[in-house]
mmCIF file of C-alpha atoms in Angstrom:
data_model
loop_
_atom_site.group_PDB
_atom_site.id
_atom_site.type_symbol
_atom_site.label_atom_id
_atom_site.label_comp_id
_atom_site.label_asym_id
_atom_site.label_seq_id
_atom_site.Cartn_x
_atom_site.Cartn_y
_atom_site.Cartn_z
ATOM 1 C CA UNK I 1 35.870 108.614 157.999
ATOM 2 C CA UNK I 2 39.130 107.393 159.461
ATOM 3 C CA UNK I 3 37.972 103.714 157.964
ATOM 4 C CA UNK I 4 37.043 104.736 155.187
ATOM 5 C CA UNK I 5 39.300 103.203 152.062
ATOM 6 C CA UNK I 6 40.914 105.765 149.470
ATOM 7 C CA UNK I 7 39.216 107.152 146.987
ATOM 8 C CA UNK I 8 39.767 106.241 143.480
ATOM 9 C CA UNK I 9 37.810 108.249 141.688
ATOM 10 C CA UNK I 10 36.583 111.991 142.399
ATOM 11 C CA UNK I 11 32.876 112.610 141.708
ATOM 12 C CA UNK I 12 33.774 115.183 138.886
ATOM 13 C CA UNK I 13 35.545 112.501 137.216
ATOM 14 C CA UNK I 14 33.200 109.603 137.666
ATOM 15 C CA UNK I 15 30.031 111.889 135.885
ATOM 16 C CA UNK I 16 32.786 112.368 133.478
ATOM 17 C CA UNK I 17 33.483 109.092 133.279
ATOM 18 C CA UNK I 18 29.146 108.453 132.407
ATOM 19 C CA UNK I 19 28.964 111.278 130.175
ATOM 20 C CA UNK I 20 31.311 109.758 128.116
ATOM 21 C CA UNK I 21 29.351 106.439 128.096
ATOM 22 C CA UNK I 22 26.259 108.043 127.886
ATOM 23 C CA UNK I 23 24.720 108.083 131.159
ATOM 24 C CA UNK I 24 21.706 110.684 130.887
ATOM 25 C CA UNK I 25 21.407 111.368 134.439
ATOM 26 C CA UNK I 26 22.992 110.699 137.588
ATOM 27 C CA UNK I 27 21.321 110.564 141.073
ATOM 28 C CA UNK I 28 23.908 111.264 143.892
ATOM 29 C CA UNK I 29 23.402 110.631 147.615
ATOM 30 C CA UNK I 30 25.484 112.275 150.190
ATOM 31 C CA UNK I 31 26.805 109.183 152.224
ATOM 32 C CA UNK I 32 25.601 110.459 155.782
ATOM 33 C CA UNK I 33 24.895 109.334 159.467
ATOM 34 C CA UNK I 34 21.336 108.947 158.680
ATOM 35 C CA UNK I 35 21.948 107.694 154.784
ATOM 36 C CA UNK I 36 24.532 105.051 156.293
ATOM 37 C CA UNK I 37 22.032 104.008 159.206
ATOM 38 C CA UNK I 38 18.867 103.017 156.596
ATOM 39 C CA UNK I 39 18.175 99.502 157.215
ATOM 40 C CA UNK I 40 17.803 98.044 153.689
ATOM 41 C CA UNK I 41 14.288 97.833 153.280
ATOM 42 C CA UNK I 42 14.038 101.345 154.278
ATOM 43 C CA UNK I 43 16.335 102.255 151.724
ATOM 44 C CA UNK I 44 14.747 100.007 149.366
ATOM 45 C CA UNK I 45 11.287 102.055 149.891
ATOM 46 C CA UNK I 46 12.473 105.565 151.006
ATOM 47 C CA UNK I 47 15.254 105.830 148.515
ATOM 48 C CA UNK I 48 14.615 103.623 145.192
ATOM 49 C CA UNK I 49 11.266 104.031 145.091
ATOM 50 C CA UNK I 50 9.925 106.917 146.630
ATOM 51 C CA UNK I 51 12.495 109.239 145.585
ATOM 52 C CA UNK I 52 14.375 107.630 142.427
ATOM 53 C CA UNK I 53 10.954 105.998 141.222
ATOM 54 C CA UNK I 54 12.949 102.865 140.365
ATOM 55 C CA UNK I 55 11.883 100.755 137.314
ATOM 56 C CA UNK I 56 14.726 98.335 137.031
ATOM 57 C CA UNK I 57 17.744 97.841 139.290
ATOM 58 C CA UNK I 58 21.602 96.886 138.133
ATOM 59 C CA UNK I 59 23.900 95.791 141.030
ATOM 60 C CA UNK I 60 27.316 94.059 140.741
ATOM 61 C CA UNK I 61 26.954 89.602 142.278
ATOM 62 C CA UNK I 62 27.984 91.254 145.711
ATOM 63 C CA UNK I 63 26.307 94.294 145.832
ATOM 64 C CA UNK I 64 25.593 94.987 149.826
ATOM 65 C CA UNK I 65 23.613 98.204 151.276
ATOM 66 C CA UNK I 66 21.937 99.154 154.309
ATOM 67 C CA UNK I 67 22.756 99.704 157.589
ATOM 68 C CA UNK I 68 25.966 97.078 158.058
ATOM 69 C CA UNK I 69 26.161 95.922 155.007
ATOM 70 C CA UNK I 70 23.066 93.625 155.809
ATOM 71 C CA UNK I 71 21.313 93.823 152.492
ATOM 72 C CA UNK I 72 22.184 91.895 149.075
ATOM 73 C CA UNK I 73 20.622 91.154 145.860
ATOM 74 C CA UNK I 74 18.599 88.324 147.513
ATOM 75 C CA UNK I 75 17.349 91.659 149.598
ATOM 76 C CA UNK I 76 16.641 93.201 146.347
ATOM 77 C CA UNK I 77 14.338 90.768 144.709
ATOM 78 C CA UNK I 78 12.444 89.867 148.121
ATOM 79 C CA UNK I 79 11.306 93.700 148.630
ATOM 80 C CA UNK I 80 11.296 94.424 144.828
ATOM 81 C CA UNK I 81 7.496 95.548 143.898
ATOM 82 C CA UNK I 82 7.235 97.889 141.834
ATOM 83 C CA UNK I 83 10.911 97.163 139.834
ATOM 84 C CA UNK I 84 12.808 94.608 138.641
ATOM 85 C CA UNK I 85 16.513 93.578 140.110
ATOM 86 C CA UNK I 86 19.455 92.160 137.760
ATOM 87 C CA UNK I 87 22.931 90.823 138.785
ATOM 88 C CA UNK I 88 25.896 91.621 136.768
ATOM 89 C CA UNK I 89 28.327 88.243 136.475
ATOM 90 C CA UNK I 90 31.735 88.771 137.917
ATOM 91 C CA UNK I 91 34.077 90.895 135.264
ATOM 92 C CA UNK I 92 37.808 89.183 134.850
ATOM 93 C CA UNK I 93 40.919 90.967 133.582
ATOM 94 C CA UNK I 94 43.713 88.296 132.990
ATOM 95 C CA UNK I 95 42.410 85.709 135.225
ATOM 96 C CA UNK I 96 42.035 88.230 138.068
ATOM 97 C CA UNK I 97 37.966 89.400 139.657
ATOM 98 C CA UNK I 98 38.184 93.476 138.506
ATOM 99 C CA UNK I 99 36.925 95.336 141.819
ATOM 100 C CA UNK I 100 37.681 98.392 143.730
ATOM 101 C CA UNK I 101 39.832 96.785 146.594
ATOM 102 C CA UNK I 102 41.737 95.000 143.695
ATOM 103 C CA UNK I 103 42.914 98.401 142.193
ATOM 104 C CA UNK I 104 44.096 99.626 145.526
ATOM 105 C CA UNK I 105 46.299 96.812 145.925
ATOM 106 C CA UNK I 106 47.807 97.376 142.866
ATOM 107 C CA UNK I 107 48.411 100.879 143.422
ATOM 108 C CA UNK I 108 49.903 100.168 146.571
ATOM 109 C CA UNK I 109 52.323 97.681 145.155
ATOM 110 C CA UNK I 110 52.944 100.184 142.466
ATOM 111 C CA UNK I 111 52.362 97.932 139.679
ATOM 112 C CA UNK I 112 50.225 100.397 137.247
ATOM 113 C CA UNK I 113 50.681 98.219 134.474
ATOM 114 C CA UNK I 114 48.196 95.892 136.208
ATOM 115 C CA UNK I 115 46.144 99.015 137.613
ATOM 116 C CA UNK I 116 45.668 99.670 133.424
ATOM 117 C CA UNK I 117 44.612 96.184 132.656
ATOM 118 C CA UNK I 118 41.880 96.206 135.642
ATOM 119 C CA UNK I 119 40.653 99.316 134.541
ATOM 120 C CA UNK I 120 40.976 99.495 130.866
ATOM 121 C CA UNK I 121 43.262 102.615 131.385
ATOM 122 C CA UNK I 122 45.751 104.306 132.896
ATOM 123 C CA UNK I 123 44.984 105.756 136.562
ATOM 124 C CA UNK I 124 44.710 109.095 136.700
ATOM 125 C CA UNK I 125 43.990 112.231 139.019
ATOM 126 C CA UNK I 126 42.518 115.301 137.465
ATOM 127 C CA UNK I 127 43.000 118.843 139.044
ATOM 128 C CA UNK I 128 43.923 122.804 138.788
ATOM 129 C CA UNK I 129 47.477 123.426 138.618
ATOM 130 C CA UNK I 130 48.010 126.058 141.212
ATOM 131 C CA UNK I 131 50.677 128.297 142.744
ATOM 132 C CA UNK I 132 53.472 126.472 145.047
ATOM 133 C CA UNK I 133 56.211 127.287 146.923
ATOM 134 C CA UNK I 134 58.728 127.527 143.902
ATOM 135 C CA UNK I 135 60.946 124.920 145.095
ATOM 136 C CA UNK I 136 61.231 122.838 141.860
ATOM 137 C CA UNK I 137 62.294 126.073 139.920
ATOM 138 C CA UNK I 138 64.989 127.093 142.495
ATOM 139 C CA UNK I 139 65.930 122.784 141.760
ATOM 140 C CA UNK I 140 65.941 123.626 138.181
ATOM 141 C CA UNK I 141 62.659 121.225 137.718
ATOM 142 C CA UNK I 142 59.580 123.859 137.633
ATOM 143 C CA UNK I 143 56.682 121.704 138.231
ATOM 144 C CA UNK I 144 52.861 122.173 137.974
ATOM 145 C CA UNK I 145 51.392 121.595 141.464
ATOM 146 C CA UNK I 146 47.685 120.357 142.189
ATOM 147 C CA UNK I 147 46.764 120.276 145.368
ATOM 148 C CA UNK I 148 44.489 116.904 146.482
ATOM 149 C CA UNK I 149 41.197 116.993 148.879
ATOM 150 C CA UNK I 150 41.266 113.534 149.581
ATOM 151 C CA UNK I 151 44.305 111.588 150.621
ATOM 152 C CA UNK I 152 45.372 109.454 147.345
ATOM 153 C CA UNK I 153 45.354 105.849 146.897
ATOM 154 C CA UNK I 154 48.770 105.492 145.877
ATOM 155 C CA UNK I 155 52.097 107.696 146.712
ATOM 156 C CA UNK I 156 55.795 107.905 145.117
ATOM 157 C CA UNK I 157 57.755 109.081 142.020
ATOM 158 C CA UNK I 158 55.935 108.374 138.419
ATOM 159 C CA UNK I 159 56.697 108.491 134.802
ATOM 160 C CA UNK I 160 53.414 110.175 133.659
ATOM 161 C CA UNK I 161 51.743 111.781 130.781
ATOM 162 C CA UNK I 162 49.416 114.933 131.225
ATOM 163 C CA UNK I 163 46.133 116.035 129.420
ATOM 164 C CA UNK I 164 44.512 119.206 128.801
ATOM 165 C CA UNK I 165 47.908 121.386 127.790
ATOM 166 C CA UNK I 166 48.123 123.874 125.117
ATOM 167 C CA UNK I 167 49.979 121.665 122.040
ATOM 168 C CA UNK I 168 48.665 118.628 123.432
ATOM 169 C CA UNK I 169 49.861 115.829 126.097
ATOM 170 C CA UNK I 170 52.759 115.845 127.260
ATOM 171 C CA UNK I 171 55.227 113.063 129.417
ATOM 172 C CA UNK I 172 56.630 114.502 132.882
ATOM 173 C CA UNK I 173 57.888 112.647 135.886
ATOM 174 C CA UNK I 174 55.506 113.191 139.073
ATOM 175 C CA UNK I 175 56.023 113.311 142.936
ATOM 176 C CA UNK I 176 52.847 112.200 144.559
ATOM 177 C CA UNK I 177 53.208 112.067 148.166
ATOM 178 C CA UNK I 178 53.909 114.370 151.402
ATOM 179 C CA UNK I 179 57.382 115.963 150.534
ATOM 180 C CA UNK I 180 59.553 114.158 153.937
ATOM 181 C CA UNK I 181 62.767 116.255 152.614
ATOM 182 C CA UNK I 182 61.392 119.604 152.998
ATOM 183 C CA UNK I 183 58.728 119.681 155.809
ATOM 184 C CA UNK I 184 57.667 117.263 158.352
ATOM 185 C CA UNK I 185 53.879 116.636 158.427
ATOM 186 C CA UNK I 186 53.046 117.832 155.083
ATOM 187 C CA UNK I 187 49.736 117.268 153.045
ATOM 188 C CA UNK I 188 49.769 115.016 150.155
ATOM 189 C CA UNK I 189 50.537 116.885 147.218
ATOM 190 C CA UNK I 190 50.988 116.045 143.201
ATOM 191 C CA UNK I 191 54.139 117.967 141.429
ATOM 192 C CA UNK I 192 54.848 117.150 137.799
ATOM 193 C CA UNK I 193 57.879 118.169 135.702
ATOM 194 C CA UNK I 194 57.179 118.410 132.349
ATOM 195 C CA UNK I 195 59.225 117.341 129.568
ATOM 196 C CA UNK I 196 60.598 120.136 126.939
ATOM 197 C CA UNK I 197 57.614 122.425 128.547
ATOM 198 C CA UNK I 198 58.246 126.083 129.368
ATOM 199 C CA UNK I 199 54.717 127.661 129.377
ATOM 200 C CA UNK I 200 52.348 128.900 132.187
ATOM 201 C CA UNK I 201 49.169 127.138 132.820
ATOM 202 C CA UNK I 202 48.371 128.088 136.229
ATOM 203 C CA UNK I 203 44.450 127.672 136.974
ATOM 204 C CA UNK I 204 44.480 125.139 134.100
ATOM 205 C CA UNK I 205 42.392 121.467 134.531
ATOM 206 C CA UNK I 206 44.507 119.109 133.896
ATOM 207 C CA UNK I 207 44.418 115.256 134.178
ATOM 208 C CA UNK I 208 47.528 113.278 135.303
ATOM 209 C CA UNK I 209 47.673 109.616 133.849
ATOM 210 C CA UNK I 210 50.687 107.302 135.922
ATOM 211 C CA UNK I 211 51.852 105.126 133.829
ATOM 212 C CA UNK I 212 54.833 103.626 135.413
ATOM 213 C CA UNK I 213 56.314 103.613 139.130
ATOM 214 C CA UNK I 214 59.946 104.869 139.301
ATOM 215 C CA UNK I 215 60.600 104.274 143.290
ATOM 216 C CA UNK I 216 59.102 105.281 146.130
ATOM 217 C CA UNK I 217 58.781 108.536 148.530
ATOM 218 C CA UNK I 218 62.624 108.914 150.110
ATOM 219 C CA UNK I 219 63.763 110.921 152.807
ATOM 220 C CA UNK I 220 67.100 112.743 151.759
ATOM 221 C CA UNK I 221 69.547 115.186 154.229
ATOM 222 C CA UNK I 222 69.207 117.901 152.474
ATOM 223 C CA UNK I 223 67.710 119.550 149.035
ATOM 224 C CA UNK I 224 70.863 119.137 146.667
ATOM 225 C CA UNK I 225 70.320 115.238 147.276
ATOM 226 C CA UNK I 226 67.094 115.603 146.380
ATOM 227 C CA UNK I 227 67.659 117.635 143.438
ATOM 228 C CA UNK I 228 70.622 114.846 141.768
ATOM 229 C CA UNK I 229 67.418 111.997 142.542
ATOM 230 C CA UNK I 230 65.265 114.121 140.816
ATOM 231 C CA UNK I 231 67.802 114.392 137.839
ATOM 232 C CA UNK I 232 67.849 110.692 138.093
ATOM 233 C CA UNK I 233 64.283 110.029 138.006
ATOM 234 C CA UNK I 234 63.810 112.362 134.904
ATOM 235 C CA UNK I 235 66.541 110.344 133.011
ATOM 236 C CA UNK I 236 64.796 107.265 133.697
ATOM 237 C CA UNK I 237 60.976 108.197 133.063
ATOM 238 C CA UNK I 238 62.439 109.624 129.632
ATOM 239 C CA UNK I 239 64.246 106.031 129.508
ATOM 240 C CA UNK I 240 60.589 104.758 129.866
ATOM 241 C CA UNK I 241 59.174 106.798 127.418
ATOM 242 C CA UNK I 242 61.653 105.753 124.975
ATOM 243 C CA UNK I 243 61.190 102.629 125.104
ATOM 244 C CA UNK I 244 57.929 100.000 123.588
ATOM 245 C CA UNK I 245 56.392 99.675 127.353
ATOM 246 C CA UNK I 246 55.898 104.136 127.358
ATOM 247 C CA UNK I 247 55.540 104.957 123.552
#
């Protein structure tokens, strides 16, 4: 677990994601010791074809599974009996190969507008606004807080719009990170403010799409330096949103 790279994309939202595209069914597999120590061809027979009753397989050009990575597509087609194996061709956004570690770089630079173009949309992290400790409304910013099970792929201070409010989305500025000003040690956390908003919506599902990095995560003495950055970083996300790049 401690190698394993951020998640981008929670399960909820990924059958979400294949509803939407009409996916009819989706076969998951709990990534395990003994799932992660198959040797290809015995996930090849135990897996594909004895429990998924595989007619026809679709893998990306570098697909690898099994134990260590050791099987491919030319793995595939040189076990494949009883189905047939395809290759999807490389997929290009702007001159650049789409893939996973590709979005994570981008994230980590910050550069979402790139992060959009690889995926064909805004990131996003969907959750349940729940209770906090009330901070932002003694700060004057009231924010909805959703709470994160796996450590994010990206962290710092976001113009952002949110879905699944009553009226409609709605632009905010969001905190995604571990909160260094008021406790040490702290567990990632998303906080969003949200623009001319004044209604509760605690237990709501809601889906957070950043469109635009503001700065990073900052340190500051105490909470009424933190509270004149936050007025800052409203002012400019609204900035954003006023102008052609966040209409």
């Amino acid at each position: 677990p401690e190698t394993a790279p951020q998640r981008l994309t929670s399960l909820r939202a990924k059958l979400e994601f294949f509803r939407a595209f009409g996916v009819a069914s989706v076969f998951v597999a709990r990534f395990d010791r003994g799932l992660a120590s198959l040797a290809p061809s015995a996930f090849i027979d135990d897996v594909l074809v004895a429990r998924v009753g595989v007619k026809w397989v679709l893998v990306g050009d570098d697909f690898r599974f099994g134990k260590a990575r050791a099987g491919d597509v030319a793995t595939l087609r040189a076990h494949a009996r009883s189905f047939s194996v395809e290759a999807m061709g490389t997929v290009e956004a702007d001159g650049q190969r789409v893939s996973s570690t590709a979005v994570r770089d981008a994230l980590t630079e910050g550069d979402m507008e790139r992060v959009a173009t690889l995926l064909g949309r805004p990131y996003a992290i969907a959750g349940r606004v729940g209770h906090g400790e009330k901070l932002g409304r003694r700060l004057g910013f009231p924010t909805a807080n959703i709470a994160l099970r796996h450590r994010p792929a990206l962290a710092g201070i976001f113009a952002v719009r949110v879905h699944g409010l009553p009226g409609g989305a709605r632009p905010g500025v969001a905190s995604l990170g571990v909160r260094p000003t008021v406790k040490s040690g702290g567990r990632p956390l998303l906080e969003v403010f949200l623009f001319d908003f004044d209604q509760p919506i605690y237990g709501r599902r809601v889906t957070v799409e950043f469109l635009h990095k503001l700065r990073d995560e900052v340190r500051y003495p105490d909470l009424d330096a933190l509270a004149a950055q936050i007025r800052t970083d409203v002012a400019q996300a609204r900035d954003y949103f006023a102008s052609p790049s966040g209409a």
